[in-house]
């Protein structure tokens, strides 16, 4: 989501005649878009912004601004902490980045605004130069209030965009050559539910309607989405996923924990068993579906037995990808009131065990695809080996292959898999 916001803000600057540059020393304006989800992300952002003080001493006209979740959480305090900073814009004010920079250039004043502003959603159609793939934010904010999570506090209440505005944005992107669209939201499957926190009843899913409408756009090849909350997969949505041919067979389905006790303390509204059942229902409908997930280790009160339940469920579901996070208390989120009982060392041990399991599973899953023929969306020259190209299967495996003279970025091509590595596949064009 931050990446998408940065792109939208960058696009408003380009439209006003500015150019983006890749080297900090060359810039007249430095904008930091920040994350608050874990303490480490905030520390890293502050370190980086602090480091820019030297640059500002050499170049006093430089304008430095901070946007995003950390800006929202800390607001004016950031101006006190970082005296070389010119402005702070919260998550609801990023659409004001350009006018703020212009104002500061004229007045040389310092500025901060962290008001929550849902209308900000209107500027989100701005895109930079997209090639074959583009992101579209369909919802903003979150109403779920998982006890560990800062997002509802820094991104505000959940708001969905209109179906028409999303479809016209998608059509505009496809007309400019985009082949793949990634739909973004804290809980994309809550799209169109007007902030109601109850998962929709069977037969009803505005997110399914959105996927069906996007599936009709000619020239669009693939639709991806991240992240949905497990309880929102009802019969209507599962049916749409199965029959929409452009919707990729890969779901990022955050699990967080495999222990019911911990899930309850996290305020996650499902049990290990209901998660398991949903995965089975999805696999019944779409047999080659792959899954990735997010898991937190070391939540307050997580015992070895809770951790084992998480480990077992992860192996049972057989996630093809997983992002493991060490619990980080976030001031303001409910769980920050609990004592952080699991030591850093123990969090690291649990983290590494899950990563080792994952690596073993991935190698096995990749090896099982040896000899198969996969449809790959061609992304371009591989960064590791310039004589090869890279692409991705709909199930989200990375494939490296020898290009032929005809291959173009954004093409869908069949590749015969000839070898598997630790994290990716190798093959030849059919
Ligand atoms: N500590 C550790 N991980 C967290 N996440 C969210 N909040 C925290 C926290 N306080 C993880 C969750 C979420 C992902 C984006 O970040 O797993 O799904
Ligand atoms: Fe945070 Fe939970 Fe919302 Fe995800 S669903 S953004 S973890 S509150």
PDB file of C-alpha atoms and ligand atoms in Angstrom, residues 37-38 148-150 254 256 294-296 325-330, ligand 1:
ATOM      1  CA  UNK A  37       3.677  -1.783  11.615  1.00  0.00           C
ATOM      2  CA  UNK A  38       6.766  -2.826  13.571  1.00  0.00           C
ATOM      3  CA  UNK A 148      -1.346  -6.183  17.921  1.00  0.00           C
ATOM      4  CA  UNK A 149      -1.952  -3.914  14.945  1.00  0.00           C
ATOM      5  CA  UNK A 150      -1.442  -0.167  14.579  1.00  0.00           C
ATOM      6  CA  UNK A 254      -2.733 -14.166   6.823  1.00  0.00           C
ATOM      7  CA  UNK A 256      -0.963 -15.028  12.352  1.00  0.00           C
ATOM      8  CA  UNK A 294       1.761 -13.852   7.526  1.00  0.00           C
ATOM      9  CA  UNK A 295       2.584 -15.282  10.948  1.00  0.00           C
ATOM     10  CA  UNK A 296       3.611 -13.533  14.165  1.00  0.00           C
ATOM     11  CA  UNK A 325       7.309 -11.545  12.003  1.00  0.00           C
ATOM     12  CA  UNK A 326       8.653 -11.301  15.533  1.00  0.00           C
ATOM     13  CA  UNK A 327       6.013  -9.688  17.703  1.00  0.00           C
ATOM     14  CA  UNK A 328       6.697  -5.989  18.208  1.00  0.00           C
ATOM     15  CA  UNK A 329       4.547  -4.063  20.723  1.00  0.00           C
ATOM     16  CA  UNK A 330       3.040  -0.969  19.104  1.00  0.00           C
TER      17      UNK A 330
HETATM   18  N1  LIG B   1       4.303  -7.153  15.476  1.00  0.00           N
HETATM   19  C1  LIG B   1       4.720  -8.042  14.541  1.00  0.00           C
HETATM   20  N2  LIG B   1       4.120  -8.224  13.369  1.00  0.00           N
HETATM   21  C2  LIG B   1       3.046  -7.452  13.099  1.00  0.00           C
HETATM   22  N3  LIG B   1       2.236  -7.401  12.015  1.00  0.00           N
HETATM   23  C3  LIG B   1       1.317  -6.446  12.225  1.00  0.00           C
HETATM   24  N4  LIG B   1       1.493  -5.883  13.429  1.00  0.00           N
HETATM   25  C4  LIG B   1       2.561  -6.492  13.993  1.00  0.00           C
HETATM   26  C5  LIG B   1       3.232  -6.357  15.237  1.00  0.00           C
HETATM   27  N5  LIG B   1       2.817  -5.486  16.158  1.00  0.00           N
HETATM   28  C6  LIG B   1       2.385  -8.288  10.864  1.00  0.00           C
HETATM   29  C7  LIG B   1       1.113  -9.137  10.652  1.00  0.00           C
HETATM   30  C8  LIG B   1       0.514  -8.520   9.426  1.00  0.00           C
HETATM   31  C9  LIG B   1       1.752  -8.048   8.685  1.00  0.00           C
HETATM   32  C10 LIG B   1       1.516  -7.032   7.629  1.00  0.00           C
HETATM   33  O1  LIG B   1       2.563  -7.509   9.705  1.00  0.00           O
HETATM   34  O2  LIG B   1       1.507 -10.474  10.414  1.00  0.00           O
HETATM   35  O3  LIG B   1      -0.246  -9.453   8.672  1.00  0.00           O
END
